[in-house]
């Protein structure tokens, strides 16, 4: 059957290679054996029919079967040649045997067998070429990118903090890039309602807000600070039930009831920003105008600083500038639309990071159906280790491993998948330390099948990195991708920005992965040398008690407000002085304030963010210290509150 239909074997080989089944080796050995045995069979037949054989003793049915048997059924039946034109070869006749059958078998069959052998050899060669070309195309596309590894290998973990800042980052800007940063800061400060006339009155406004809140007896509000997201102060109130399935549907009433930003009254600021940009892949221009229409300057300012966290304020704006190729207007649109997305759609700081894993466990045990489903789905993904952070690559970038085989389409609802994705990205941001500002993602495709393929979360992840977390990917390693993933990758690659697609590399074994990660830092699960495996640690009772200490939190927020105000005043002076000598002195002041803001955030962090698995195992430690390879996790138990309101000045 295989010899008569060569495509059968080709399809069999394609099916085995596509699923990486072990019996594909059988196909290759079977192909070689089949061609070899077929050639031997027909060569033997050729020799036998060329000899003098008495065929009269054979049953007539065998002779008839021999005549009709053919490699290709569609070929015409051979005809007898007349004896008047004998061939150029000796003919040996046997006495007492009829000549016609023997002549037929001597002269006609050898010629037919010779043509059959030629056709068989041609078909087998063509079959091998087709299979080789098909597999060659596959392995060429799967070949990992030949990224230079000299610089990667030269960087050790001890040298990370001593590295020079990468181009386009704080401390390493060209004069033109620095001017673009000044322009973007000027637009952002205007949208936040900060001008030369009113910035000096911010201290009185802060103090007045604190006094009003204290007189009203609102102990749960964010007194003395405008830096927390607007809905964070109302988080302890009863939330309206969500009637939507998707996370991205309606806006919170707290945002809808706010007055629009005053930036709309400054048409000069929006002169070059137009709707319907052909490059607006995610509709961010419309989100930009929605933010201006629905958010107050105070809420926009609070959302920006809640995203800054421990990062350098300049570094956040530079991410958007680099993502938009230093186009100030496009960077502004991207940044403001991201703030609108964080505040009104996913509620990053006032819900996902504030409630964290402990909140999901509480929801999991709740009676309400929607909350219970969300909590259970969220925790199921964390407990199974569908994705986790562990270790660093050769460039000191944190590594996020995604075990694709653990995802089954439909097991978790779409909203929980989106919350889990945002939670993991935000947690990864917590372990970034300058000059490292990107992460590496490993998609472990071991055991992948079409049951694990789900385009919806893939699209959401792509949108997050391209639109809302720009310049956050250092490298993406697709490890041990099966052949069936080739077609899937062509689809996904079409969705990616070319810059993001260029960061994707395919690795088929641990040797290829060592181009990016040291072998002793590759886990045994990925065929490396590190003896480590993911084991989830449940939330510890009392680990988030400091979040209940609202008095201490508010005093810390008030102190941070003063630092932020000093930064904004210094930035306005830096913008006004341009590239003069005075601007250099102001820049030194800004760098000092950025460092103070970083230290201050880690003091405030336990009062705003729920503890995570990485806090419990010792990766994230007090004061912002990060240990990617903790020797031992801290002992379980109730967390002691070390800071109180009386300890603060």
Coordinates of C-alpha atoms in Angstrom, one line a residue:
X1 CA 0.0 0.0 0.0
X2 CA 2.8 2.4 0.8
X3 CA 4.6 1.7 -2.5
X4 CA 1.5 2.2 -4.5
X5 CA 0.6 5.4 -2.6
X6 CA 3.8 7.2 -1.5
X7 CA 1.7 10.1 0.0
X8 CA 0.5 7.7 2.6
X9 CA 4.0 7.5 4.2
X10 CA 4.5 11.2 3.8
X11 CA 1.2 11.9 5.7
X12 CA 2.2 9.4 8.3
X13 CA 5.6 11.1 8.8
X14 CA 4.0 14.6 9.0
X15 CA 1.5 13.3 11.7
X16 CA 4.2 11.8 13.8
X17 CA 6.6 14.8 13.6
X18 CA 3.7 17.2 14.3
X19 CA 3.0 15.5 17.6
X20 CA 6.6 14.5 18.4
X21 CA 5.5 10.9 18.9
X22 CA 8.2 8.4 19.7
X23 CA 7.0 6.1 16.8
X24 CA 8.1 8.7 14.3
X25 CA 11.5 6.9 14.5
X26 CA 9.6 3.8 13.3
X27 CA 8.5 5.8 10.2
X28 CA 12.1 6.7 9.3
X29 CA 13.4 3.2 9.9
X30 CA 10.4 1.7 8.1
X31 CA 11.0 4.0 5.1
X32 CA 14.6 2.9 4.8
X33 CA 13.7 -0.8 5.3
X34 CA 10.7 -0.6 2.9
X35 CA 12.7 1.0 0.1
X36 CA 15.6 -1.4 0.6
X37 CA 13.5 -4.5 0.7
X38 CA 11.5 -3.4 -2.3
X39 CA 14.6 -2.9 -4.3
X40 CA 15.9 -6.3 -3.3
X41 CA 12.6 -7.9 -4.2
X42 CA 12.5 -6.5 -7.7
X43 CA 16.2 -7.1 -8.3
X44 CA 15.7 -10.8 -7.3
X45 CA 12.7 -11.0 -9.6
X46 CA 14.8 -9.4 -12.4
X47 CA 17.4 -12.1 -12.0
X48 CA 14.9 -14.9 -11.8
X49 CA 13.0 -13.9 -14.9
X50 CA 16.2 -13.4 -16.9
X51 CA 17.1 -17.0 -16.2
X52 CA 15.9 -20.1 -18.1
X53 CA 13.0 -21.3 -16.0
X54 CA 10.5 -23.9 -16.8
X55 CA 7.2 -22.2 -16.3
X56 CA 5.0 -24.9 -17.6
X57 CA 5.1 -26.7 -14.3
X58 CA 3.6 -23.7 -12.5
X59 CA -0.1 -23.3 -12.1
X60 CA -1.7 -21.2 -14.7
X61 CA -3.3 -19.0 -12.0
X62 CA 0.2 -18.0 -10.8
X63 CA 1.3 -17.1 -14.3
X64 CA -1.8 -15.0 -14.8
X65 CA -1.3 -13.3 -11.5
X66 CA 2.3 -12.5 -12.4
X67 CA 1.2 -11.0 -15.6
X68 CA -1.4 -8.8 -14.0
X69 CA 0.7 -7.8 -11.0
X70 CA 2.1 -4.3 -11.4
X71 CA 3.5 -1.6 -9.1
X72 CA 1.2 1.0 -10.5
X73 CA -2.3 -0.4 -11.3
X74 CA -2.9 2.3 -13.9
X75 CA 0.0 1.3 -16.1
X76 CA -1.0 -0.6 -19.3
X77 CA -0.7 -4.3 -19.5
X78 CA 2.6 -5.3 -21.4
X79 CA 2.3 -6.8 -24.8
X80 CA 4.2 -9.6 -26.5
X81 CA 6.9 -8.7 -28.9
X82 CA 7.1 -10.6 -32.2
X83 CA 10.0 -13.1 -32.5
X84 CA 11.0 -11.6 -35.9
X85 CA 12.8 -8.8 -33.9
X86 CA 14.7 -10.6 -31.2
X87 CA 16.4 -8.4 -28.6
X88 CA 20.1 -8.0 -28.2
X89 CA 20.5 -10.6 -25.6
X90 CA 20.9 -14.4 -25.7
X91 CA 17.8 -16.5 -25.5
X92 CA 18.1 -19.9 -24.1
X93 CA 15.2 -22.3 -24.9
X94 CA 14.4 -25.4 -23.0
X95 CA 13.4 -28.5 -25.0
X96 CA 9.8 -29.5 -24.7
X97 CA 8.6 -26.2 -23.4
X98 CA 6.5 -23.8 -25.3
X99 CA 8.3 -20.7 -26.4
X100 CA 5.5 -18.1 -26.3
X101 CA 5.1 -18.0 -22.5
X102 CA 8.8 -18.2 -21.9
X103 CA 9.5 -15.5 -24.5
X104 CA 6.9 -13.4 -22.9
X105 CA 8.5 -13.8 -19.5
X106 CA 12.0 -13.5 -20.7
X107 CA 11.8 -10.4 -22.9
X108 CA 8.8 -8.4 -21.7
X109 CA 9.0 -8.8 -18.0
X110 CA 12.7 -7.8 -17.7
X111 CA 12.0 -4.6 -19.6
X112 CA 9.0 -3.9 -17.4
X113 CA 10.9 -4.6 -14.3
X114 CA 13.7 -2.3 -15.4
X115 CA 11.2 0.6 -15.9
X116 CA 9.6 -0.3 -12.6
X117 CA 12.9 -0.1 -10.8
X118 CA 13.7 3.2 -12.3
X119 CA 10.2 4.5 -11.3
X120 CA 10.6 3.1 -7.9
X121 CA 13.9 4.7 -7.3
X122 CA 12.6 8.0 -8.6
X123 CA 9.5 7.8 -6.4
X124 CA 11.5 6.9 -3.3
X125 CA 14.0 9.8 -4.0
X126 CA 11.2 12.2 -4.6
X127 CA 9.5 11.1 -1.4
X128 CA 12.7 11.6 0.7
X129 CA 13.2 15.0 -0.8
X130 CA 9.6 16.1 0.0
X131 CA 9.9 14.9 3.6
X132 CA 13.4 16.5 4.0
X133 CA 12.2 19.8 2.6
X134 CA 9.1 19.9 4.9
X135 CA 11.1 19.0 8.0
X136 CA 13.9 21.4 6.9
X137 CA 11.5 24.3 6.7
X138 CA 10.3 23.4 10.2
X139 CA 13.7 23.2 11.8
X140 CA 14.9 26.4 10.1
X141 CA 12.0 28.3 11.5
X142 CA 12.5 26.8 14.9
X143 CA 16.2 27.6 14.9
X144 CA 16.9 29.9 17.8
X145 CA 18.0 33.4 17.1
X146 CA 21.8 33.8 17.0
X147 CA 21.9 36.5 19.6
X148 CA 25.4 37.5 20.6
X149 CA 26.1 36.1 24.1
X150 CA 29.4 37.7 24.8
X151 CA 27.9 40.7 26.7
X152 CA 25.4 38.4 28.5
X153 CA 28.1 36.0 29.7
X154 CA 30.2 38.9 31.0
X155 CA 27.6 40.1 33.4
X156 CA 27.3 38.5 36.8
X157 CA 24.7 39.1 39.5
X158 CA 27.3 41.0 41.6
X159 CA 27.8 43.4 38.8
X160 CA 24.1 44.3 38.2
X161 CA 24.0 47.2 40.6
X162 CA 27.3 48.6 39.2
X163 CA 26.2 48.5 35.6
X164 CA 25.9 51.7 33.5
X165 CA 22.4 52.7 32.7
X166 CA 21.2 51.5 29.3
X167 CA 20.6 54.1 26.6
X168 CA 17.4 56.0 26.9
X169 CA 17.2 55.5 30.6
X170 CA 17.7 57.9 33.5
X171 CA 21.3 59.0 33.6
X172 CA 22.0 58.0 30.0
X173 CA 20.1 60.4 27.7
X174 CA 21.2 62.3 24.7
X175 CA 20.4 66.1 24.7
X176 CA 17.6 65.4 22.3
X177 CA 16.1 62.7 24.4
X178 CA 16.4 64.8 27.5
X179 CA 14.5 67.6 25.7
X180 CA 11.7 65.1 24.8
X181 CA 11.5 64.1 28.4
X182 CA 11.1 67.7 29.4
X183 CA 8.3 68.2 26.9
X184 CA 6.4 65.1 28.1
X185 CA 6.8 66.1 31.8
X186 CA 5.4 69.5 30.9
X187 CA 2.3 68.0 29.3
X188 CA 1.8 65.5 32.2
X189 CA 2.0 68.2 34.9
X190 CA -0.5 70.3 33.0
X191 CA -2.9 67.4 32.8
X192 CA -2.5 66.9 36.5
X193 CA -3.5 70.5 37.1
X194 CA 0.0 71.7 38.1
X195 CA 1.2 75.1 36.8
X196 CA 3.7 77.7 38.0
X197 CA 0.8 79.6 39.6
X198 CA -0.7 76.9 41.7
X199 CA 2.2 74.5 42.5
X200 CA 3.3 76.7 45.4
X201 CA -0.1 76.4 47.1
X202 CA -0.1 72.6 47.2
X203 CA 1.1 72.5 50.8
X204 CA -1.9 74.5 52.0
X205 CA -4.2 72.4 50.0
X206 CA -2.8 69.2 51.5
X207 CA -3.1 70.5 55.0
X208 CA -6.6 71.7 54.4
X209 CA -7.7 68.4 53.0
X210 CA -6.3 66.6 56.1
X211 CA -8.1 69.0 58.4
X212 CA -11.4 68.6 56.6
X213 CA -11.2 64.8 56.7
X214 CA -10.3 64.8 60.3
X215 CA -13.2 67.0 61.3
X216 CA -15.5 64.7 59.3
X217 CA -14.3 61.7 61.3
X218 CA -13.6 59.7 58.2
X219 CA -10.9 57.4 59.5
X220 CA -11.0 55.2 56.4
X221 CA -10.2 58.0 53.9
X222 CA -6.8 58.8 52.6
X223 CA -6.3 62.0 54.7
X224 CA -3.5 64.3 53.9
X225 CA -2.7 62.9 50.5
X226 CA -3.9 62.9 47.0
X227 CA -1.6 60.1 45.9
X228 CA -3.7 57.0 46.3
X229 CA -6.2 56.0 43.5
X230 CA -9.5 57.8 44.0
X231 CA -11.5 54.6 44.5
X232 CA -9.0 53.2 47.1
X233 CA -10.6 55.3 49.9
X234 CA -14.0 53.7 49.1
X235 CA -12.7 50.2 48.8
X236 CA -14.0 49.2 52.3
X237 CA -17.5 50.2 51.4
X238 CA -19.9 47.7 49.9
X239 CA -19.0 47.2 46.3
X240 CA -21.8 46.9 43.7
X241 CA -22.3 43.5 42.3
X242 CA -20.7 42.9 38.9
X243 CA -23.2 41.8 36.3
X244 CA -20.6 41.5 33.5
X245 CA -18.5 38.5 32.6
X246 CA -15.6 40.4 31.2
X247 CA -13.4 42.5 33.4
X248 CA -13.4 45.3 30.9
X249 CA -17.0 46.5 30.9
X250 CA -18.5 49.3 33.0
X251 CA -16.8 52.0 34.9
X252 CA -17.0 52.4 38.7
X253 CA -19.4 55.1 39.8
X254 CA -16.7 56.7 41.8
X255 CA -15.0 57.6 38.6
X256 CA -18.1 58.4 36.6
X257 CA -19.2 61.0 39.2
X258 CA -16.0 62.9 39.1
X259 CA -15.7 66.1 37.1
X260 CA -13.7 66.1 33.9
X261 CA -10.1 67.2 33.9
X262 CA -9.3 70.8 33.3
X263 CA -6.9 69.9 30.5
X264 CA -9.8 70.0 28.1
X265 CA -9.9 73.7 28.4
X266 CA -6.3 73.9 27.0
X267 CA -6.8 73.2 23.3
X268 CA -3.2 74.1 22.6
X269 CA -2.1 71.0 24.4
X270 CA -4.1 68.7 22.2
X271 CA -3.3 70.4 18.8
X272 CA -1.4 67.5 17.3
X273 CA -3.4 64.6 18.9
X274 CA -6.1 63.4 16.5
X275 CA -8.5 60.5 16.6
X276 CA -8.3 57.7 14.2
X277 CA -4.5 57.3 14.0
X278 CA -3.7 54.4 11.7
X279 CA -1.1 53.1 14.1
X280 CA -3.5 53.2 17.0
X281 CA -3.8 49.4 17.4
X282 CA -5.6 49.3 20.7
X283 CA -7.8 52.5 20.4
X284 CA -5.7 54.4 22.9
X285 CA -6.5 57.8 21.4
X286 CA -10.1 57.3 22.3
X287 CA -9.1 56.1 25.8
X288 CA -7.0 59.2 26.1
X289 CA -10.0 61.5 25.4
X290 CA -12.2 59.4 27.7
X291 CA -9.6 59.9 30.5
X292 CA -9.7 63.7 30.0
X293 CA -13.5 63.6 30.0
X294 CA -14.0 61.4 33.0
X295 CA -11.0 61.9 35.3
X296 CA -10.2 64.8 37.5
X297 CA -6.6 66.2 37.5
X298 CA -6.3 64.9 41.1
X299 CA -7.3 61.3 40.2
X300 CA -5.0 61.3 37.2
X301 CA -2.1 62.5 39.3
X302 CA -2.8 59.9 42.0
X303 CA -2.9 57.1 39.4
X304 CA 0.4 58.1 37.8
X305 CA 2.2 58.1 41.2
X306 CA 0.6 54.8 42.2
X307 CA 2.1 53.3 39.1
X308 CA 5.5 54.8 39.8
X309 CA 5.9 53.0 43.1
X310 CA 9.6 52.4 43.8
X311 CA 10.6 53.2 40.2
X312 CA 12.4 56.3 39.1
X313 CA 9.7 58.8 38.0
X314 CA 11.7 59.6 34.8
X315 CA 12.0 55.9 34.1
X316 CA 8.2 55.5 33.8
X317 CA 7.8 58.3 31.3
X318 CA 10.9 57.1 29.3
X319 CA 9.2 53.8 28.8
X320 CA 6.4 55.4 26.9
X321 CA 8.8 57.6 25.0
X322 CA 10.9 54.7 23.9
X323 CA 7.8 52.7 23.0
X324 CA 6.6 55.5 20.7
X325 CA 10.0 56.2 19.2
X326 CA 10.4 59.5 21.1
X327 CA 7.2 61.0 19.7
X328 CA 6.0 63.1 22.6
X329 CA 2.4 63.3 21.6
X330 CA 2.0 59.6 21.0
X331 CA 3.8 58.9 24.3
X332 CA 1.4 61.2 26.1
X333 CA -1.6 59.4 24.6
X334 CA -0.2 56.0 25.5
X335 CA 0.6 57.0 29.1
X336 CA -2.7 58.7 29.9
X337 CA -4.7 55.8 28.3
X338 CA -2.7 53.4 30.4
X339 CA -3.6 55.4 33.5
X340 CA -7.3 55.3 32.5
X341 CA -7.0 51.5 31.9
X342 CA -5.4 51.0 35.4
X343 CA -8.0 53.1 37.2
X344 CA -11.3 52.4 35.4
X345 CA -10.9 48.9 33.8
X346 CA -8.6 46.6 35.7
X347 CA -8.3 48.5 39.1
X348 CA -4.7 47.5 39.6
X349 CA -3.9 49.4 42.8
X350 CA -7.3 49.7 44.5
X351 CA -8.3 46.0 44.0
X352 CA -5.9 43.5 42.4
X353 CA -2.7 44.4 44.3
X354 CA -4.5 45.7 47.4
X355 CA -6.5 42.5 48.0
X356 CA -3.9 40.1 46.6
X357 CA -3.8 36.4 47.3
X358 CA -5.3 36.7 50.8
X359 CA -8.3 38.5 49.3
X360 CA -8.8 35.8 46.7
X361 CA -8.7 33.2 49.4
X362 CA -11.4 35.1 51.3
X363 CA -13.5 35.4 48.1
X364 CA -13.0 31.7 47.5
X365 CA -14.7 31.0 50.8
X366 CA -17.4 33.5 50.3
X367 CA -21.1 32.6 49.6
X368 CA -21.5 34.9 46.6
X369 CA -21.3 32.9 43.4
X370 CA -19.3 35.4 41.2
X371 CA -16.8 36.3 43.9
X372 CA -16.4 32.7 44.8
X373 CA -15.7 31.7 41.2
X374 CA -13.2 34.5 40.7
X375 CA -11.4 33.7 43.9
X376 CA -11.3 30.0 43.2
X377 CA -10.1 30.4 39.6
X378 CA -7.4 33.0 40.7
X379 CA -6.0 30.8 43.4
X380 CA -6.2 27.6 41.3
X381 CA -3.7 29.2 38.8
X382 CA -1.4 30.3 41.6
X383 CA -1.4 27.0 43.5
X384 CA -0.8 24.9 40.4
X385 CA 2.1 27.2 39.4
X386 CA 0.8 27.9 35.9
X387 CA 3.3 30.8 36.0
X388 CA 5.9 31.8 38.5
X389 CA 8.9 34.0 39.0
X390 CA 12.3 32.5 39.8
X391 CA 15.8 33.5 39.3
X392 CA 17.5 35.8 36.8
X393 CA 19.1 35.4 33.3
X394 CA 22.6 36.4 32.3
X395 CA 21.6 40.0 32.1
X396 CA 20.2 40.0 35.6
X397 CA 16.6 40.1 34.4
X398 CA 14.0 38.3 36.5
X399 CA 12.7 35.1 34.9
X400 CA 9.0 34.3 34.6
X401 CA 8.2 30.7 33.6
X402 CA 4.9 29.9 32.0
X403 CA 4.1 26.2 32.0
X404 CA 1.7 26.1 29.0
X405 CA 0.7 22.5 29.5
X406 CA -1.1 23.4 32.8
X407 CA -3.6 25.7 31.0
X408 CA -6.8 24.2 29.8
X409 CA -9.2 26.3 27.8
X410 CA -12.4 27.0 29.7
X411 CA -11.1 25.8 33.1
X412 CA -10.9 29.4 34.4
X413 CA -13.2 32.3 33.5
X414 CA -11.8 35.1 31.3
X415 CA -11.9 37.7 34.1
X416 CA -9.8 35.5 36.5
X417 CA -7.3 34.9 33.7
X418 CA -7.0 38.7 33.2
X419 CA -6.7 39.4 36.9
X420 CA -4.0 36.7 37.2
X421 CA -2.0 38.1 34.3
X422 CA -2.0 41.6 35.7
X423 CA -1.2 40.4 39.2
X424 CA 1.8 38.5 37.9
X425 CA 3.1 41.4 35.8
X426 CA 2.7 43.8 38.7
X427 CA 4.5 41.4 41.0
X428 CA 7.3 41.1 38.5
X429 CA 7.6 44.9 38.6
X430 CA 8.3 44.7 42.3
X431 CA 11.5 42.7 41.8
X432 CA 13.0 45.1 39.2
X433 CA 16.0 47.1 40.4
X434 CA 17.9 49.6 38.4
X435 CA 19.5 49.4 35.9
X436 CA 17.5 46.2 35.2
X437 CA 14.0 47.3 33.9
X438 CA 12.9 44.4 31.9
X439 CA 12.1 40.7 32.5
X440 CA 12.5 37.4 30.6
X441 CA 9.6 35.1 30.0
X442 CA 10.1 31.3 29.3
X443 CA 7.1 29.6 27.7
X444 CA 7.7 26.0 28.6
X445 CA 6.0 24.1 25.7
X446 CA 6.8 20.6 27.1
X447 CA 3.7 18.4 26.7
X448 CA 1.9 21.0 24.7
X449 CA -1.2 20.0 22.7
X450 CA -4.1 21.8 21.1
X451 CA -6.1 21.4 24.3
X452 CA -3.6 23.9 25.9
X453 CA -4.0 26.5 23.1
X454 CA -6.2 29.5 24.1
X455 CA -6.0 32.6 22.0
X456 CA -8.0 34.9 24.3
X457 CA -5.4 35.1 27.1
X458 CA -2.7 35.3 24.6
X459 CA -4.3 38.4 23.0
X460 CA -4.7 40.0 26.4
X461 CA -1.1 39.3 27.4
X462 CA 0.1 40.9 24.1
X463 CA -2.1 43.9 24.7
X464 CA -0.7 44.3 28.2
X465 CA 2.9 44.3 27.1
X466 CA 2.4 46.4 24.0
X467 CA -0.1 49.0 25.3
X468 CA 0.0 49.1 29.1
X469 CA 3.5 47.9 30.2
X470 CA 5.7 49.1 27.4
X471 CA 9.4 48.3 27.3
X472 CA 9.0 45.6 29.9
X473 CA 10.1 42.6 27.9
X474 CA 13.8 41.8 27.7
X475 CA 13.5 38.4 26.0
X476 CA 10.9 35.7 25.3
X477 CA 12.1 32.1 25.1
X478 CA 9.7 29.5 23.6
X479 CA 11.1 26.2 24.8
X480 CA 10.6 22.9 23.2
X481 CA 7.8 24.0 20.9
X482 CA 6.3 21.1 19.0
X483 CA 5.9 21.2 15.2
X484 CA 2.2 21.8 15.5
X485 CA 3.0 25.2 17.1
X486 CA 4.6 26.4 13.9
X487 CA 1.2 27.3 12.4
X488 CA 0.0 28.8 15.7
X489 CA 3.2 31.0 15.9
X490 CA 2.5 32.4 12.5
X491 CA -0.9 33.6 13.7
X492 CA 0.5 35.0 16.9
X493 CA 3.4 36.7 15.2
X494 CA 1.0 38.6 13.0
X495 CA -0.5 40.2 16.2
X496 CA 2.9 41.3 17.6
X497 CA 4.6 44.6 17.1
X498 CA 7.8 43.9 15.1
X499 CA 9.9 45.1 18.0
X500 CA 8.2 42.6 20.4
X501 CA 8.4 39.8 17.8
X502 CA 12.2 40.4 17.5
X503 CA 12.6 39.5 21.2
X504 CA 11.1 36.0 20.7
X505 CA 13.6 33.2 20.5
X506 CA 13.0 29.4 20.1
X507 CA 15.0 27.0 22.2
X508 CA 14.8 23.2 21.7
X509 CA 17.2 22.0 24.5
X510 CA 19.1 23.2 27.5
X511 CA 22.2 24.0 25.5
X512 CA 20.3 26.6 23.4
X513 CA 18.7 28.0 26.6
X514 CA 22.2 28.5 28.1
X515 CA 22.7 31.3 25.6
X516 CA 20.5 33.3 27.8
X517 CA 20.6 31.7 31.3
X518 CA 23.5 30.2 33.2
X519 CA 23.2 26.3 33.3
X520 CA 23.3 26.3 37.1
X521 CA 20.3 28.6 37.2
X522 CA 18.2 26.5 34.9
X523 CA 15.8 24.3 36.9
X524 CA 15.8 20.6 36.5
X525 CA 12.3 20.8 35.2
X526 CA 13.9 22.5 32.2
X527 CA 16.8 20.0 32.1
X528 CA 19.1 22.3 34.0
X529 CA 21.2 21.9 37.1
X530 CA 19.3 23.9 39.7
X531 CA 17.5 21.7 42.2
X532 CA 14.4 23.9 42.7
X533 CA 10.7 23.4 42.1
X534 CA 7.6 25.5 42.6
X535 CA 5.7 24.8 45.8
X536 CA 3.1 27.3 46.8
X537 CA 2.9 28.7 50.3
X538 CA -0.6 29.7 51.4
X539 CA -1.3 33.2 52.9
X540 CA -0.3 33.5 56.6
X541 CA -3.0 34.8 59.0
X542 CA -2.1 38.3 60.0
X543 CA 0.4 39.0 57.2
X544 CA -1.6 42.0 56.0
X545 CA -2.4 43.5 59.4
X546 CA -0.5 46.6 58.7
X547 CA -3.0 47.5 56.0
X548 CA -5.6 47.9 58.7
X549 CA -3.4 50.5 60.5
X550 CA -5.0 53.4 58.6
X551 CA -3.5 56.1 60.9
X552 CA 0.1 55.1 60.2
X553 CA -0.7 54.7 56.5
X554 CA -2.2 58.2 56.2
X555 CA 0.9 59.7 57.9
X556 CA 3.2 57.9 55.6
X557 CA 1.1 59.0 52.6
X558 CA 1.3 62.6 53.8
X559 CA 5.1 62.4 54.0
X560 CA 5.2 60.9 50.5
X561 CA 2.9 63.7 49.3
X562 CA 5.6 66.2 50.3
X563 CA 8.3 64.3 48.5
X564 CA 6.2 64.2 45.4
X565 CA 5.4 67.9 45.6
X566 CA 9.2 68.6 45.9
X567 CA 9.8 66.4 42.9
X568 CA 7.2 68.2 40.8
X569 CA 8.5 71.7 41.8
X570 CA 12.0 70.6 40.9
X571 CA 10.8 69.2 37.6
X572 CA 9.1 72.4 36.7
X573 CA 12.3 74.3 37.4
X574 CA 14.2 71.8 35.3
X575 CA 11.8 72.3 32.4
X576 CA 12.1 76.1 32.7
X577 CA 15.9 76.2 32.8
X578 CA 16.2 74.0 29.7
X579 CA 19.8 72.8 29.0
X580 CA 21.5 75.5 31.0
X581 CA 24.0 75.0 33.8
X582 CA 21.3 75.6 36.3
X583 CA 19.3 72.7 34.8
X584 CA 22.3 70.4 35.6
X585 CA 22.1 71.5 39.3
X586 CA 18.4 71.0 39.4
X587 CA 18.9 67.5 37.8
X588 CA 21.1 66.6 40.7
X589 CA 18.3 67.6 43.1
X590 CA 15.8 65.5 41.1
X591 CA 18.0 62.4 41.3
X592 CA 18.3 62.9 45.1
X593 CA 14.5 63.1 45.4
X594 CA 14.1 60.1 43.2
X595 CA 16.2 58.0 45.6
X596 CA 14.2 59.3 48.5
X597 CA 11.0 58.4 46.8
X598 CA 12.3 54.9 46.2
X599 CA 13.2 54.4 49.9
X600 CA 9.9 56.0 51.0
X601 CA 7.8 53.7 48.9
X602 CA 9.2 50.5 50.5
X603 CA 8.3 52.0 53.9
X604 CA 4.7 52.5 52.7
X605 CA 4.4 49.3 50.7
X606 CA 3.2 47.0 53.5
X607 CA 0.3 49.4 54.1
X608 CA -0.9 49.5 50.5
X609 CA 0.0 46.1 49.0
X610 CA -1.1 42.6 50.2
X611 CA 1.7 40.2 50.8
X612 CA 2.4 37.7 48.0
X613 CA 4.0 34.3 47.7
X614 CA 7.3 36.0 47.0
X615 CA 7.1 37.9 50.2
X616 CA 6.5 34.7 52.1
X617 CA 9.4 32.8 50.6
X618 CA 11.9 35.6 51.1
X619 CA 12.4 36.9 47.5
X620 CA 10.8 40.3 48.4
X621 CA 12.1 41.4 51.8
X622 CA 11.6 44.5 54.0
X623 CA 13.0 47.7 52.7
X624 CA 12.9 46.6 49.1
X625 CA 15.7 44.1 49.4
X626 CA 15.4 41.4 46.7
X627 CA 16.9 37.9 46.9
X628 CA 16.2 35.9 43.8
X629 CA 17.7 32.7 45.4
X630 CA 16.7 32.7 49.0
X631 CA 18.4 30.0 51.0
X632 CA 15.4 29.5 53.4
X633 CA 12.0 31.0 53.6
X634 CA 11.1 32.9 56.7
X635 CA 9.3 30.8 59.3
X636 CA 5.5 30.8 59.1
X637 CA 3.6 32.6 61.7
X638 CA 1.9 35.8 62.5
X639 CA 3.6 38.9 61.1
X640 CA 4.7 41.4 63.7
X641 CA 3.8 45.1 63.1
X642 CA 7.0 47.0 63.6
X643 CA 5.9 50.5 62.8
X644 CA 3.1 52.5 64.5
X645 CA 1.8 56.0 64.3
X646 CA 3.7 57.0 67.4
X647 CA 7.0 56.1 65.8
X648 CA 6.6 58.7 63.0
X649 CA 7.6 62.3 63.3

